[in-house]
Short mmCIF file of C-alpha atoms and ligand atoms in Angstrom, two decimals:
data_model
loop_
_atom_site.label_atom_id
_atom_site.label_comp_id
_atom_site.label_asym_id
_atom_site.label_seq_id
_atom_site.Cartn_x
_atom_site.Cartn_y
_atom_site.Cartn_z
CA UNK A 1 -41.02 -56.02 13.61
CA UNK A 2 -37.88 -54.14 14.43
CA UNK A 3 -36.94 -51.42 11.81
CA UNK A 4 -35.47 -48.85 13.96
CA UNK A 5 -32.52 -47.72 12.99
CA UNK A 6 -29.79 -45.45 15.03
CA UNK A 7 -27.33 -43.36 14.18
CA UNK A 8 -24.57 -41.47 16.58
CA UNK A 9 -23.96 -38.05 15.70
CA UNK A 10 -20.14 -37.11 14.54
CA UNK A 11 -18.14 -33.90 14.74
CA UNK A 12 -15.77 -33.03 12.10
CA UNK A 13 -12.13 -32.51 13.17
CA UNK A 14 -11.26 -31.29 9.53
CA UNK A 15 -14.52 -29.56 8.55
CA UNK A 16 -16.36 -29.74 5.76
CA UNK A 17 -17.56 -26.33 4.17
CA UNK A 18 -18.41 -25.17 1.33
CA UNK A 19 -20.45 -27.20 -1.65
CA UNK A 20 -19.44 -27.56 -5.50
CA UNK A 21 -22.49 -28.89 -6.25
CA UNK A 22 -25.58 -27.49 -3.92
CA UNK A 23 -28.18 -30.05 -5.27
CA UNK A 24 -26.27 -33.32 -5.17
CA UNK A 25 -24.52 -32.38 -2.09
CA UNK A 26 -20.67 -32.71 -3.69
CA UNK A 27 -18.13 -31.09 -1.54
CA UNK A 28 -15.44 -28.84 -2.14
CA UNK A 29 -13.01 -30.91 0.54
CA UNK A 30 -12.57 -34.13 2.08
CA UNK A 31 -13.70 -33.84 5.52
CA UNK A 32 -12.73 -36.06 8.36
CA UNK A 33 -14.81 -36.53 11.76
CA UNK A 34 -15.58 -38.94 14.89
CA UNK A 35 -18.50 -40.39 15.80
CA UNK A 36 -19.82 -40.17 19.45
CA UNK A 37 -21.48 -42.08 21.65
CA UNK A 38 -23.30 -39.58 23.49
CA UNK A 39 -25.66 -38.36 20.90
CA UNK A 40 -28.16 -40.13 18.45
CA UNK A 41 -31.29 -40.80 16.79
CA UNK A 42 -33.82 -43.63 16.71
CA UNK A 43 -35.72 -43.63 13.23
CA UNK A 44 -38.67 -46.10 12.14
CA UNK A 45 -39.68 -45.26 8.50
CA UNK A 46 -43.32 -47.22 7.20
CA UNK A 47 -44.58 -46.61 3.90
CA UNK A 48 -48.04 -46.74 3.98
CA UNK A 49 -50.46 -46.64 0.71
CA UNK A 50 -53.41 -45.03 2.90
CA UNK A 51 -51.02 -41.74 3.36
CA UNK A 52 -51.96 -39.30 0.85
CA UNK A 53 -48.05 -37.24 2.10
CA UNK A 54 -45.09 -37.98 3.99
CA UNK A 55 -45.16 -37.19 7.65
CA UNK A 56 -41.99 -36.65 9.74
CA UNK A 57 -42.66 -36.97 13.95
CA UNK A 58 -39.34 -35.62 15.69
CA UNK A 59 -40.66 -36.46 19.13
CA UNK A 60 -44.22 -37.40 19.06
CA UNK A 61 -44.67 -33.78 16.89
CA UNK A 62 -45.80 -33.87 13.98
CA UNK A 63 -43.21 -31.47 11.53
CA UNK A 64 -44.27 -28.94 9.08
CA UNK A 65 -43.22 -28.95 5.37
CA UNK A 66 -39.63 -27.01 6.01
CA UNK A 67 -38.39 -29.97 8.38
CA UNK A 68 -39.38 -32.36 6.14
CA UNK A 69 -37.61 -31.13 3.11
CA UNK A 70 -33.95 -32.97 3.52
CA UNK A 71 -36.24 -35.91 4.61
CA UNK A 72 -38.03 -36.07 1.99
CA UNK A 73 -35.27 -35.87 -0.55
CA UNK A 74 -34.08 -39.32 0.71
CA UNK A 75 -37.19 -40.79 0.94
CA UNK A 76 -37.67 -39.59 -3.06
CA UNK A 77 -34.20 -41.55 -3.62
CA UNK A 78 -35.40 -44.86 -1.97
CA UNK A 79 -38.72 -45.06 -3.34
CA UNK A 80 -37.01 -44.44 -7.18
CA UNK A 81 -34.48 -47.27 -6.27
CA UNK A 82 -36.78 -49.61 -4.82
CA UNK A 83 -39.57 -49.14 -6.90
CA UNK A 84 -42.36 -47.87 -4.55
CA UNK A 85 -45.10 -45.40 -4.91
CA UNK A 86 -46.57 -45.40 -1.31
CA UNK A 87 -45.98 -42.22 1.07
CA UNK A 88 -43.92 -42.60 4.15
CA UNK A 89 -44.64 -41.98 7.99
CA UNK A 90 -41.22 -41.06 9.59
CA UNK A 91 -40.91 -41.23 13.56
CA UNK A 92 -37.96 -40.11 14.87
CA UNK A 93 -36.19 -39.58 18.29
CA UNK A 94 -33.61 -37.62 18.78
CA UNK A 95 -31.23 -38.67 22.30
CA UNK A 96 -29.55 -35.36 22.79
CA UNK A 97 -29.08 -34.67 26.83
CA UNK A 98 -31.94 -32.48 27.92
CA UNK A 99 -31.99 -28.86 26.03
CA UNK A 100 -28.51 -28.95 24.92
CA UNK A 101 -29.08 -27.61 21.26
CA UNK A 102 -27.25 -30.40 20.18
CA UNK A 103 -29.55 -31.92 17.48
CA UNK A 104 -27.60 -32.90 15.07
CA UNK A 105 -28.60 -33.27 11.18
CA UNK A 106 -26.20 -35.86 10.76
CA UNK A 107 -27.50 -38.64 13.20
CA UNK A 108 -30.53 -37.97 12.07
CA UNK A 109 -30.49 -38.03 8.28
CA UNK A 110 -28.07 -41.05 8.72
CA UNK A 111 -30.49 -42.98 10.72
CA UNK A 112 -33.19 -41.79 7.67
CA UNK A 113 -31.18 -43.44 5.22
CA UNK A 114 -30.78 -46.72 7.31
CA UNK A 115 -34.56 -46.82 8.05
CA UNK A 116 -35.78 -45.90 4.59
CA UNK A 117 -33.45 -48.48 2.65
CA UNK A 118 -34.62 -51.02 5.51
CA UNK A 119 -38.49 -50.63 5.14
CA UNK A 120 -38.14 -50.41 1.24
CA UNK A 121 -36.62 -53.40 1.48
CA UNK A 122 -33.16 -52.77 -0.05
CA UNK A 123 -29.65 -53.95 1.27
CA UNK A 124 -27.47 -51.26 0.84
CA UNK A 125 -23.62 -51.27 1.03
CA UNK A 126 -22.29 -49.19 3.58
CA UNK A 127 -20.73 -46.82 0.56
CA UNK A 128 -24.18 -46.58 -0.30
CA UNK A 129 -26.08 -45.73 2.83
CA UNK A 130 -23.07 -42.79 2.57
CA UNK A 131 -24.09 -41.56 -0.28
CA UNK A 132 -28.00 -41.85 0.48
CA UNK A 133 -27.60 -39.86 3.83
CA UNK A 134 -24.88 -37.89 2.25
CA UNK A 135 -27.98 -36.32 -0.12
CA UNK A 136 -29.89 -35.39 2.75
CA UNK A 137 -27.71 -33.43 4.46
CA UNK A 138 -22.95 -33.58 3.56
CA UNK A 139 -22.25 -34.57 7.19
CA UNK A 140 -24.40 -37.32 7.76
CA UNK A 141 -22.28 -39.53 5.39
CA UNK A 142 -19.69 -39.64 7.87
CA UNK A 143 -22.75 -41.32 10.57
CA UNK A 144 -22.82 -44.45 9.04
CA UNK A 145 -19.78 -45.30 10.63
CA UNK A 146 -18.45 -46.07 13.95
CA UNK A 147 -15.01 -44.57 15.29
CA UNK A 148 -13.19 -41.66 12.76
CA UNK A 149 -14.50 -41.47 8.74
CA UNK A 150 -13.53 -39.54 6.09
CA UNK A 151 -15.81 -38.06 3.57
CA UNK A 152 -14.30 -38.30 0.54
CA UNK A 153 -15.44 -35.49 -1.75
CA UNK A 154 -15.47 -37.43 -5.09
CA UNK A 155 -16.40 -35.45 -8.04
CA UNK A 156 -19.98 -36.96 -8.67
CA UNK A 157 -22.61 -39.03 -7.09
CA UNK A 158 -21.54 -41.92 -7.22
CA UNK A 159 -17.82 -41.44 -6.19
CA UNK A 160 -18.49 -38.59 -3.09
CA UNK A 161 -18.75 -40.77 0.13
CA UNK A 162 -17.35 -41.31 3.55
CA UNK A 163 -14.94 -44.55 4.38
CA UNK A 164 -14.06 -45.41 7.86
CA UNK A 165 -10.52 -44.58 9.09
CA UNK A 166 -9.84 -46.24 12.55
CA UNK A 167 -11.93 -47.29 14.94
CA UNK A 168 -11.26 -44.74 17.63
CA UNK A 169 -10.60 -47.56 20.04
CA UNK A 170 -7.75 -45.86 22.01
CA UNK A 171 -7.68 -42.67 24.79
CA UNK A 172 -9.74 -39.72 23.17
CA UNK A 173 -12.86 -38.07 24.05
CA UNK A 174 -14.72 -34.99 23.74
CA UNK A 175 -16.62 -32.86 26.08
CA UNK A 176 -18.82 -30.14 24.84
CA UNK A 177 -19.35 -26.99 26.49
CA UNK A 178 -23.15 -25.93 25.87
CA UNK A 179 -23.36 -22.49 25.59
CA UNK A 180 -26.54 -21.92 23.95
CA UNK A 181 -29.48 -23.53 22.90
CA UNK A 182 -31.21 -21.45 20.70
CA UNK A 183 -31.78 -22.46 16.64
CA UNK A 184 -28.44 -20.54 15.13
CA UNK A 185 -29.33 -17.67 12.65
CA UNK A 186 -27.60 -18.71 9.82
CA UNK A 187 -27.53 -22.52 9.09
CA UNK A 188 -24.62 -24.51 8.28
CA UNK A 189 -26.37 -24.63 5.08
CA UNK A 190 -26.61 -21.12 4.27
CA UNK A 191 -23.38 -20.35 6.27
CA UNK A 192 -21.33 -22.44 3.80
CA UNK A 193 -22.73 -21.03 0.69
CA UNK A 194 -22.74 -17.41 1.42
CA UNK A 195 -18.95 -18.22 2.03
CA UNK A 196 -17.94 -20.27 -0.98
CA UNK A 197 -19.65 -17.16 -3.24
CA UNK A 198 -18.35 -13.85 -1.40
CA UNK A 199 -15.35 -14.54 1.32
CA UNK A 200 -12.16 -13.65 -0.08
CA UNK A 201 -11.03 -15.95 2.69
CA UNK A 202 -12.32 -18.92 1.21
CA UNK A 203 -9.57 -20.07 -1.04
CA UNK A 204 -6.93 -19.57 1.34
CA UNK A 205 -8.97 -22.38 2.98
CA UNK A 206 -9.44 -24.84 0.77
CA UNK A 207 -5.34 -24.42 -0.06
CA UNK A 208 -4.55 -25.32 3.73
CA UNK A 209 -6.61 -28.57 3.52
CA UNK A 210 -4.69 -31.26 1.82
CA UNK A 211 -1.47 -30.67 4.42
CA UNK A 212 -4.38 -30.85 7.33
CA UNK A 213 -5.81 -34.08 6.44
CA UNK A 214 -2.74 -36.08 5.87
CA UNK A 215 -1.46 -34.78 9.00
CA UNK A 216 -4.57 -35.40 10.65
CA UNK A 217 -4.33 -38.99 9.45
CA UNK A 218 -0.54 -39.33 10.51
CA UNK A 219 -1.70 -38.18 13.85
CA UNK A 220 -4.25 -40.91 13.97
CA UNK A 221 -2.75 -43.83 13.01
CA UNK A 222 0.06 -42.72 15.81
CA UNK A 223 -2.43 -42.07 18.36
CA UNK A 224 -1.08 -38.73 19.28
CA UNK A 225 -4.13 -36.56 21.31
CA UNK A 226 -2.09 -34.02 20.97
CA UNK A 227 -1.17 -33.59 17.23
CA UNK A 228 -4.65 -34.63 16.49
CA UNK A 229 -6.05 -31.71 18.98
CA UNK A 230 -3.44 -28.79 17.63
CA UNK A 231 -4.41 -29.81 13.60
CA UNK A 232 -8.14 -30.12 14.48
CA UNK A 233 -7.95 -26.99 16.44
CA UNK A 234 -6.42 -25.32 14.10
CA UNK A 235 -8.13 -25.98 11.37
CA UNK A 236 -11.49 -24.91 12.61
CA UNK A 237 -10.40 -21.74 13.49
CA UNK A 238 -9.83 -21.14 9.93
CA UNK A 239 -13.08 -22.43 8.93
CA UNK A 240 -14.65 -20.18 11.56
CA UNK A 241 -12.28 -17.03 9.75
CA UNK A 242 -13.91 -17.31 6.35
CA UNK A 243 -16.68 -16.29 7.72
CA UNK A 244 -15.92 -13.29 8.59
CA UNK A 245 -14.71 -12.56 5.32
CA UNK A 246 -18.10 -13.16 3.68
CA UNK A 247 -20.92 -10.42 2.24
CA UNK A 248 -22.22 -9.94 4.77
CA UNK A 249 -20.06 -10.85 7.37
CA UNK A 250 -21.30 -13.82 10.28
CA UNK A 251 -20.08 -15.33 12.55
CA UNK A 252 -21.04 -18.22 14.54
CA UNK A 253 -18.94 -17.07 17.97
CA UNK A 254 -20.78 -15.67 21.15
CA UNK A 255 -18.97 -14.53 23.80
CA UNK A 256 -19.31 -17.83 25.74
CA UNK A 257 -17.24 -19.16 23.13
CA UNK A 258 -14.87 -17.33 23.65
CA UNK A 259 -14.56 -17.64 27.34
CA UNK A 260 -14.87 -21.48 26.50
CA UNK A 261 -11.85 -21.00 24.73
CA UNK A 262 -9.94 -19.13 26.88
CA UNK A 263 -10.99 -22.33 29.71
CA UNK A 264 -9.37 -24.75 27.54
CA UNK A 265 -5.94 -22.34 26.84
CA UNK A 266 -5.65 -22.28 30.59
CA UNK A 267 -6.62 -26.15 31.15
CA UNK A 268 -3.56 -26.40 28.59
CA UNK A 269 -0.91 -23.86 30.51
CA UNK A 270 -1.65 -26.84 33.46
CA UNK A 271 -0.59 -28.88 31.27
CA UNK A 272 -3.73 -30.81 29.96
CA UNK A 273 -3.93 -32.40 26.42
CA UNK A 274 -6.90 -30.07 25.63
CA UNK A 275 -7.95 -28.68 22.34
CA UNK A 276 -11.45 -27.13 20.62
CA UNK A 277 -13.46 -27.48 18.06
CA UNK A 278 -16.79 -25.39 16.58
CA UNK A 279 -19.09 -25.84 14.29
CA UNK A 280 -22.20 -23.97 12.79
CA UNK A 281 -22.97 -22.70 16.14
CA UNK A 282 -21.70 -20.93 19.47
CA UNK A 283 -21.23 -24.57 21.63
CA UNK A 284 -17.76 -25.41 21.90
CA UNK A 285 -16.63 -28.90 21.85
CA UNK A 286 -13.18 -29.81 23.08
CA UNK A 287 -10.44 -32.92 22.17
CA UNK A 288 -8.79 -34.61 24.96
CA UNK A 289 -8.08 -38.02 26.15
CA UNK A 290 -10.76 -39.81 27.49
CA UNK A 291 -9.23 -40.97 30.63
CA UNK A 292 -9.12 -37.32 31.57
CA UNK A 293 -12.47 -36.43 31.02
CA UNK A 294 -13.42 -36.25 34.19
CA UNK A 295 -11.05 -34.34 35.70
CA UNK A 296 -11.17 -31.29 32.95
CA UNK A 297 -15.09 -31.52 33.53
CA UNK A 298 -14.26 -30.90 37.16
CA UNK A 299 -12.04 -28.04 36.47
CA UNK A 300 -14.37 -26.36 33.97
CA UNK A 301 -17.44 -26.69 36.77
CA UNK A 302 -15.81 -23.33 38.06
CA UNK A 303 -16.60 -21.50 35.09
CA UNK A 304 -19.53 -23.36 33.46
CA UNK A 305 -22.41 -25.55 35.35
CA UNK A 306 -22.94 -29.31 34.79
CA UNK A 307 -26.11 -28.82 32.71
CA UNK A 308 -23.62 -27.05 30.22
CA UNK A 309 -20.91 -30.09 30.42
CA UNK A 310 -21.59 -33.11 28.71
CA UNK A 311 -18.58 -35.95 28.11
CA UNK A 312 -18.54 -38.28 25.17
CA UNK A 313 -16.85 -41.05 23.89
CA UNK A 314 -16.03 -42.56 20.57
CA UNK A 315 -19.32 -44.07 19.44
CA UNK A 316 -20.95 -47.53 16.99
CA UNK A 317 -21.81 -47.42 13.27
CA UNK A 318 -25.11 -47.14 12.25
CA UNK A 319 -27.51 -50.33 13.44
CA UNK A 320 -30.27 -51.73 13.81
CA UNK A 321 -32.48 -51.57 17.42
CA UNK A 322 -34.99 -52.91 18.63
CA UNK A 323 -36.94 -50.37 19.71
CA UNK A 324 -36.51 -46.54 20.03
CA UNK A 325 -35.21 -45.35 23.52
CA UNK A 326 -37.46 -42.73 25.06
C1 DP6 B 1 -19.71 -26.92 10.20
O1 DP6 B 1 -23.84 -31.31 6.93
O2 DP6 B 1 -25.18 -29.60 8.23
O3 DP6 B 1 -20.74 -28.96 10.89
O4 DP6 B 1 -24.76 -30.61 3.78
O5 DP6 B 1 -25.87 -28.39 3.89
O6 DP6 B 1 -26.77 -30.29 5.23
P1 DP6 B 1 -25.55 -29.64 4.62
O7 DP6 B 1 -24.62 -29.18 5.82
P2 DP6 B 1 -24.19 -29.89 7.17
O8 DP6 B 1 -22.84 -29.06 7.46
C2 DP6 B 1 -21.98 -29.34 8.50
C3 DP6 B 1 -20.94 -28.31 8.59
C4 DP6 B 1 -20.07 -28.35 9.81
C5 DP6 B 1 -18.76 -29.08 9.53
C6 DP6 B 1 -18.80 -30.57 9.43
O9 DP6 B 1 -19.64 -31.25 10.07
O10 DP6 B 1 -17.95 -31.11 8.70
#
């Protein structure tokens, strides 16, 4: 029987941070991302009336309790909908490029959602599976589809998903510098919250968005690396700023990220379309066009080795597999 289910991991170029609702997962902005190639998870969900509790593998290893919170929260949602009683066994594999601290929540609880609705035996929309994975953890909405999504916030449930945007099929990449791999300190969960509540920062945030997402879109549908680099670079700096603003302060730099940055400023002065991105930890993961890919990897090798320099392109919706690669 084949109910494995994958789902590519995505990286915001307008971020999403910052929750109006913590328990339904409702966002305080639209957020707008692409999907990669490089990254995903394989997910096989089997409810099983003999299981006395649901058990998450990530790997062959068996999870404890803390993992298999967000998972559990979707499984909760499919059984209600689909009428079932029985625990599930989750097995899971995440195909990240060897220790790269890449792992992403949103391949994964995207691929949950696919696998859970599939086993339970319901056909869900793909607004649906959005808002499914969305409840599990805000970014893995955007998973279900291939190419660039938006996550639009909605005010609800029922009316906070992600829609695709274009299919990415034109000359942009990304290449992420690896800079660390160790678990961040303060999730992207936590991170958000302690911002919304204390950084004085934070409104001056949400002000800037609507101007960066319509020109983000503009730059899209044009095709134009470079406006699409500048806005995306942009605007993650500010996310990143509110940060620092919060009680008490974090931040999710190191001081590889900074050097990272400083690579891609000077990859620019030579006249490369080259821009960065960060998220909820120190890795830094630059915009360019995929057809030079290669050559900025080569130019980065002098300051960073290959281990740390991993290329991606625009990657598939959410489907179905027939087996879990290894
Ligand atoms: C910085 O989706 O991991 O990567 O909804 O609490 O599970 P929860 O958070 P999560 O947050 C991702 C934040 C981000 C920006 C983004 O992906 O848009």
């Amino acid at each position: 029987m084949s109910n494995w289910v994958r789902a590519h991991t995505n990286i915001a170029l307008i971020k999403y941070w910052g929750k109006k609702d913590e328990d339904l997962i409702i966002p305080m902005n639209n957020s707008l991302s692409l999907t990669l190639d490089a990254f995903y998870t394989d997910t096989r969900v089997t409810f099983d009336d003999a299981l006395t509790a649901d058990e998450l593998y990530l790997d062959d290893m068996l999870q404890d309790f803390t993992a298999l919170k967000k998972v559990k929260t979707v499984l909760d949602l499919v059984r209600e909908k689909a009428g079932i009683r029985s625990k599930a066994k989750v097995e899971s594999y995440n195909h990240v490029p060897t220790a790269a601290g890449l792992a992403s929540s949103a391949s994964g609880l995207a691929a949950l959602a696919g696998a859970a609705s599939l086993a339970a035996g319901l056909e869900l929309s793909s607004v649906e599976l959005s808002r499914l994975a969305r409840r599990g953890s805000g970014s893995a909405s955007r998973s279900i589809y291939g190419g660039f999504a938006e996550w639009q916030k909605g005010s609800s449930d029922e009316t906070s998903f992600a829609v695709p945007v274009d299919d990415a099929d034109w000359d942009i990449g990304m290449l992420f510098i690896v800079v660390s791999d160790k678990k961040k300190d303060v999730s992207s969960r936590e991170g958000m919250s302690r911002t919304v509540r204390t950084s004085p920062f934070y409104q001056g945030w949400l002000d800037s968005l609507d101007e960066d997402l319509n020109a983000m879109k503009q730059a899209i549908k044009k095709q134009d690396i470079d406006k699409v680099g500048v806005i995306a670079e942009q605007n993650a700096l500010k996310m990143h700023a509110t940060t620092l603003g919060a009680k008490p302060p974090f931040t999710y730099w190191s001081p590889d990220s900074l050097k990272a940055m400083d690579s891609v400023r000077a990859l620019r002065e030579q006249g490369y379309s080259v821009y960065f991105t960060m998220d909820a930890g120190p890795n830094v993961k630059l915009i360019c066009r995929q057809s030079q890919l290669e050559e900025i990897r080569t130019h980065l090798l002098s300051d960073f080795t290959g281990s740390q320099l991993i290329a991606a392109r625009p990657g598939p919706a959410l489907h179905v597999v027939t087996g879990p690669e290894l």
